[in-house]
Amino acid sequence: MIGYYIIAGILFIVSMYVSNKLKSKFKKYSKVHLQNGMSGKEIAETMLRDNGITNVKVISTPGMLTDHYNPQKKTINLSEGVYTQRNAAAAAVAAHETGHAIQHAQAYSWLQLRSQLVPVVSVASRFSQWVIFGGLMLMATTAMGSTILLIGIILYAMGTLFSFITLPVEYDASKRALVWLENENMLSTQEHDAAEDSLKWAARTYVVAAVGSLATLLYFLSIYMGRD
């Protein structure tokens, strides 16, 4: 299990670095005020109208960097630092989340696939590590341990698959956001560069999560195959 703790430690350090970098970028670009004076809420609502979407509401949600699109309720949930603020970071996040709403309206295939996997992954992620560790403990005493470990690995693999399917969804939403912001002349050159950099660091958090999940999966798989 030493290998697991080494992998977990490395992933924790990398994840913390990217997370802290994202927060610092958001703080930095929150000081780049928009010349058009629009808030995150107004950016999102304008982007929705420009794409002919009238059944999605833009609402405020508590917390920092808690922004998300809810496809069930059809709401764009913007954090307190985005909903009312009028800066490049807020514009980037608001447009990105609106990008998800547009994906939903246009039946974007990767988003549909991810949505279909949500019920399965929610259950799998809840039990996978418990099943894996149970299998590892039982391997020393019973042959059933290997079977239980394999079941846990399969459950964990569902989460890994989900994290990789998330990548094109997130990158596409950012692309839609930046293209719209540029085509509609919503931002100045400086503001657009700040928005683009913000979204790049946000996307990297998903990349780290996906790579980390894959590395952990391969580690457990190597144990099962007797190559640890």
Tab-separated table of C-alpha atoms in Angstrom:
chain	number	residue	atom	x	y	z
A	1	MET	CA	0.000	0.000	0.000
A	2	ILE	CA	3.041	2.280	0.133
A	3	GLY	CA	2.669	2.858	-3.607
A	4	TYR	CA	-0.903	4.040	-3.111
A	5	TYR	CA	0.127	6.605	-0.507
A	6	ILE	CA	2.931	7.874	-2.745
A	7	ILE	CA	0.502	8.321	-5.664
A	8	ALA	CA	-2.078	9.937	-3.384
A	9	GLY	CA	0.552	12.302	-1.974
A	10	ILE	CA	1.784	13.393	-5.406
A	11	LEU	CA	-1.751	13.906	-6.671
A	12	PHE	CA	-2.640	15.908	-3.563
A	13	ILE	CA	0.316	18.249	-4.062
A	14	VAL	CA	-0.419	18.757	-7.778
A	15	SER	CA	-4.126	19.240	-7.109
A	16	MET	CA	-3.447	21.816	-4.391
A	17	TYR	CA	-1.057	23.690	-6.687
A	18	VAL	CA	-3.570	23.891	-9.536
A	19	SER	CA	-6.414	24.784	-7.169
A	20	ASN	CA	-4.414	27.566	-5.509
A	21	LYS	CA	-3.261	28.821	-8.913
A	22	LEU	CA	-6.877	28.965	-10.086
A	23	LYS	CA	-7.909	30.926	-7.003
A	24	SER	CA	-5.027	33.369	-7.457
A	25	LYS	CA	-5.895	33.834	-11.143
A	26	PHE	CA	-9.542	34.447	-10.260
A	27	LYS	CA	-8.504	36.999	-7.635
A	28	LYS	CA	-6.133	38.694	-10.087
A	29	TYR	CA	-8.633	38.912	-12.939
A	30	SER	CA	-11.394	39.998	-10.597
A	31	LYS	CA	-9.549	43.319	-10.581
A	32	VAL	CA	-9.794	43.628	-14.389
A	33	HIS	CA	-13.068	45.534	-14.586
A	34	LEU	CA	-15.167	45.288	-17.734
A	35	GLN	CA	-15.449	48.362	-19.906
A	36	ASN	CA	-19.010	47.372	-20.821
A	37	GLY	CA	-19.986	47.354	-17.132
A	38	MET	CA	-21.918	44.085	-17.359
A	39	SER	CA	-22.255	41.708	-14.414
A	40	GLY	CA	-21.821	37.944	-14.618
A	41	LYS	CA	-25.606	37.588	-14.500
A	42	GLU	CA	-26.031	39.996	-17.421
A	43	ILE	CA	-23.318	38.254	-19.430
A	44	ALA	CA	-25.042	34.895	-18.987
A	45	GLU	CA	-28.499	36.247	-19.825
A	46	THR	CA	-27.221	37.996	-22.942
A	47	MET	CA	-25.434	34.867	-24.148
A	48	LEU	CA	-28.601	32.833	-23.590
A	49	ARG	CA	-30.696	35.289	-25.607
A	50	ASP	CA	-28.152	35.364	-28.427
A	51	ASN	CA	-28.459	31.590	-28.672
A	52	GLY	CA	-32.259	31.594	-28.591
A	53	ILE	CA	-32.547	29.979	-25.152
A	54	THR	CA	-35.474	31.286	-23.112
A	55	ASN	CA	-36.164	28.471	-20.624
A	56	VAL	CA	-32.978	28.728	-18.533
A	57	LYS	CA	-32.763	30.954	-15.450
A	58	VAL	CA	-29.615	32.591	-14.079
A	59	ILE	CA	-29.552	32.454	-10.286
A	60	SER	CA	-27.091	33.125	-7.472
A	61	THR	CA	-25.589	30.319	-5.364
A	62	PRO	CA	-23.536	30.643	-2.131
A	63	GLY	CA	-19.786	30.113	-1.983
A	64	MET	CA	-16.706	30.764	-4.094
A	65	LEU	CA	-16.120	28.944	-7.405
A	66	THR	CA	-19.352	26.988	-6.846
A	67	ASP	CA	-20.644	27.926	-10.299
A	68	HIS	CA	-22.439	25.208	-12.247
A	69	TYR	CA	-25.223	24.483	-14.706
A	70	ASN	CA	-28.096	22.297	-13.499
A	71	PRO	CA	-29.626	20.482	-16.499
A	72	GLN	CA	-32.531	19.108	-14.442
A	73	LYS	CA	-33.710	22.480	-13.155
A	74	LYS	CA	-32.345	24.357	-16.188
A	75	THR	CA	-30.577	26.934	-14.055
A	76	ILE	CA	-27.195	28.590	-14.392
A	77	ASN	CA	-25.977	28.862	-10.812
A	78	LEU	CA	-23.408	31.623	-10.395
A	79	SER	CA	-21.418	32.080	-7.198
A	80	GLU	CA	-21.569	35.286	-5.220
A	81	GLY	CA	-18.268	36.439	-6.724
A	82	VAL	CA	-19.600	36.035	-10.265
A	83	TYR	CA	-23.320	36.826	-10.201
A	84	THR	CA	-23.046	40.543	-9.377
A	85	GLN	CA	-19.403	41.278	-10.218
A	86	ARG	CA	-18.360	43.148	-13.369
A	87	ASN	CA	-14.880	41.879	-14.178
A	88	ALA	CA	-13.045	39.550	-16.558
A	89	ALA	CA	-13.081	36.561	-14.200
A	90	ALA	CA	-16.832	36.838	-13.663
A	91	ALA	CA	-17.447	37.188	-17.401
A	92	ALA	CA	-15.364	34.087	-18.135
A	93	VAL	CA	-17.132	31.908	-15.568
A	94	ALA	CA	-20.615	33.159	-16.482
A	95	ALA	CA	-20.036	32.558	-20.187
A	96	HIS	CA	-18.536	29.115	-19.488
A	97	GLU	CA	-21.562	27.961	-17.491
A	98	THR	CA	-23.835	29.361	-20.179
A	99	GLY	CA	-21.834	27.253	-22.611
A	100	HIS	CA	-23.091	24.189	-20.739
A	101	ALA	CA	-26.668	25.406	-21.094
A	102	ILE	CA	-26.122	25.755	-24.844
A	103	GLN	CA	-24.637	22.250	-24.962
A	104	HIS	CA	-27.786	20.976	-23.280
A	105	ALA	CA	-30.081	22.858	-25.653
A	106	GLN	CA	-28.184	21.530	-28.675
A	107	ALA	CA	-27.982	17.951	-27.331
A	108	TYR	CA	-24.183	17.951	-27.300
A	109	SER	CA	-23.240	14.259	-27.390
A	110	TRP	CA	-20.521	14.297	-24.702
A	111	LEU	CA	-22.799	16.135	-22.269
A	112	GLN	CA	-25.594	13.649	-22.928
A	113	LEU	CA	-23.235	10.738	-22.292
A	114	ARG	CA	-21.986	12.296	-19.065
A	115	SER	CA	-25.553	12.919	-17.869
A	116	GLN	CA	-26.482	9.297	-18.543
A	117	LEU	CA	-23.547	8.100	-16.441
A	118	VAL	CA	-24.291	10.321	-13.431
A	119	PRO	CA	-26.627	7.865	-11.595
A	120	VAL	CA	-24.213	4.955	-12.073
A	121	VAL	CA	-21.115	6.949	-11.149
A	122	SER	CA	-22.734	8.442	-8.040
A	123	VAL	CA	-23.244	4.932	-6.659
A	124	ALA	CA	-19.915	3.559	-7.913
A	125	SER	CA	-17.839	6.407	-6.463
A	126	ARG	CA	-19.536	6.023	-3.095
A	127	PHE	CA	-18.580	2.366	-2.665
A	128	SER	CA	-15.582	1.697	-4.932
A	129	GLN	CA	-12.745	2.428	-2.510
A	130	TRP	CA	-14.459	0.615	0.353
A	131	VAL	CA	-14.855	-2.466	-1.855
A	132	ILE	CA	-11.237	-2.197	-3.062
A	133	PHE	CA	-9.793	-1.932	0.446
A	134	GLY	CA	-12.057	-4.751	1.606
A	135	GLY	CA	-10.776	-6.913	-1.237
A	136	LEU	CA	-7.168	-6.062	-0.398
A	137	MET	CA	-7.632	-7.090	3.229
A	138	LEU	CA	-9.388	-10.333	2.295
A	139	MET	CA	-6.803	-11.335	-0.330
A	140	ALA	CA	-4.474	-12.562	2.395
A	141	THR	CA	-7.061	-14.926	3.875
A	142	THR	CA	-9.479	-15.977	1.139
A	143	ALA	CA	-9.653	-16.391	-2.638
A	144	MET	CA	-12.784	-14.254	-2.620
A	145	GLY	CA	-10.567	-11.277	-1.880
A	146	SER	CA	-9.397	-11.086	-5.505
A	147	THR	CA	-12.971	-11.162	-6.794
A	148	ILE	CA	-14.042	-8.416	-4.410
A	149	LEU	CA	-11.001	-6.372	-5.418
A	150	LEU	CA	-11.908	-6.752	-9.085
A	151	ILE	CA	-15.468	-5.577	-8.404
A	152	GLY	CA	-14.068	-2.534	-6.626
A	153	ILE	CA	-11.724	-1.818	-9.544
A	154	ILE	CA	-14.620	-1.997	-12.007
A	155	LEU	CA	-16.619	0.440	-9.863
A	156	TYR	CA	-13.613	2.773	-9.640
A	157	ALA	CA	-13.131	2.532	-13.414
A	158	MET	CA	-16.613	3.987	-13.893
A	159	GLY	CA	-15.516	7.108	-12.048
A	160	THR	CA	-12.330	7.290	-14.096
A	161	LEU	CA	-14.305	7.021	-17.321
A	162	PHE	CA	-16.615	9.776	-16.108
A	163	SER	CA	-13.697	12.093	-15.354
A	164	PHE	CA	-12.332	11.673	-18.890
A	165	ILE	CA	-15.745	12.192	-20.486
A	166	THR	CA	-15.955	15.413	-18.477
A	167	LEU	CA	-12.869	16.837	-20.231
A	168	PRO	CA	-14.392	17.448	-23.701
A	169	VAL	CA	-17.535	18.794	-22.037
A	170	GLU	CA	-15.573	21.383	-20.064
A	171	TYR	CA	-13.209	22.351	-22.882
A	172	ASP	CA	-16.090	22.733	-25.325
A	173	ALA	CA	-18.003	24.970	-22.901
A	174	SER	CA	-14.921	27.200	-22.534
A	175	LYS	CA	-14.468	27.321	-26.303
A	176	ARG	CA	-18.094	28.361	-26.785
A	177	ALA	CA	-17.679	31.023	-24.112
A	178	LEU	CA	-14.527	32.555	-25.583
A	179	VAL	CA	-15.827	32.492	-29.158
A	180	TRP	CA	-19.045	34.244	-28.141
A	181	LEU	CA	-17.244	36.828	-26.013
A	182	GLU	CA	-14.963	37.640	-28.942
A	183	ASN	CA	-17.563	37.565	-31.731
A	184	GLU	CA	-19.931	39.821	-29.811
A	185	ASN	CA	-17.119	42.213	-28.821
A	186	MET	CA	-18.066	41.817	-25.191
A	187	LEU	CA	-14.501	42.240	-23.941
A	188	SER	CA	-11.455	44.315	-24.739
A	189	THR	CA	-8.229	42.536	-25.726
A	190	GLN	CA	-6.897	42.699	-22.166
A	191	GLU	CA	-10.189	41.485	-20.719
A	192	HIS	CA	-10.418	38.631	-23.227
A	193	ASP	CA	-6.872	37.471	-22.450
A	194	ALA	CA	-7.718	37.482	-18.749
A	195	ALA	CA	-10.920	35.499	-19.346
A	196	GLU	CA	-9.055	32.959	-21.485
A	197	ASP	CA	-6.346	32.453	-18.872
A	198	SER	CA	-8.972	32.002	-16.152
A	199	LEU	CA	-10.725	29.263	-18.112
A	200	LYS	CA	-7.444	27.507	-18.934
A	201	TRP	CA	-6.628	27.112	-15.238
A	202	ALA	CA	-10.168	26.010	-14.466
A	203	ALA	CA	-9.872	23.296	-17.136
A	204	ARG	CA	-6.588	22.088	-15.660
A	205	THR	CA	-8.357	21.128	-12.439
A	206	TYR	CA	-10.380	18.597	-14.454
A	207	VAL	CA	-7.245	17.321	-16.201
A	208	VAL	CA	-5.509	16.729	-12.873
A	209	ALA	CA	-8.562	14.901	-11.537
A	210	ALA	CA	-8.759	12.665	-14.614
A	211	VAL	CA	-5.039	11.816	-14.669
A	212	GLY	CA	-5.078	11.204	-10.924
A	213	SER	CA	-8.040	8.874	-11.198
A	214	LEU	CA	-6.348	6.951	-14.018
A	215	ALA	CA	-3.080	6.618	-12.102
A	216	THR	CA	-4.907	5.263	-9.053
A	217	LEU	CA	-6.920	2.862	-11.200
A	218	LEU	CA	-3.769	1.489	-12.834
A	219	TYR	CA	-2.160	1.044	-9.438
A	220	PHE	CA	-5.046	-1.039	-8.108
A	221	LEU	CA	-5.175	-2.967	-11.363
A	222	SER	CA	-1.484	-3.808	-11.040
A	223	ILE	CA	-2.162	-5.261	-7.579
A	224	TYR	CA	-4.947	-7.401	-8.946
A	225	MET	CA	-2.724	-8.679	-11.746
A	226	GLY	CA	0.053	-9.487	-9.284
A	227	ARG	CA	2.525	-6.922	-10.609
A	228	ASP	CA	2.660	-4.560	-7.676
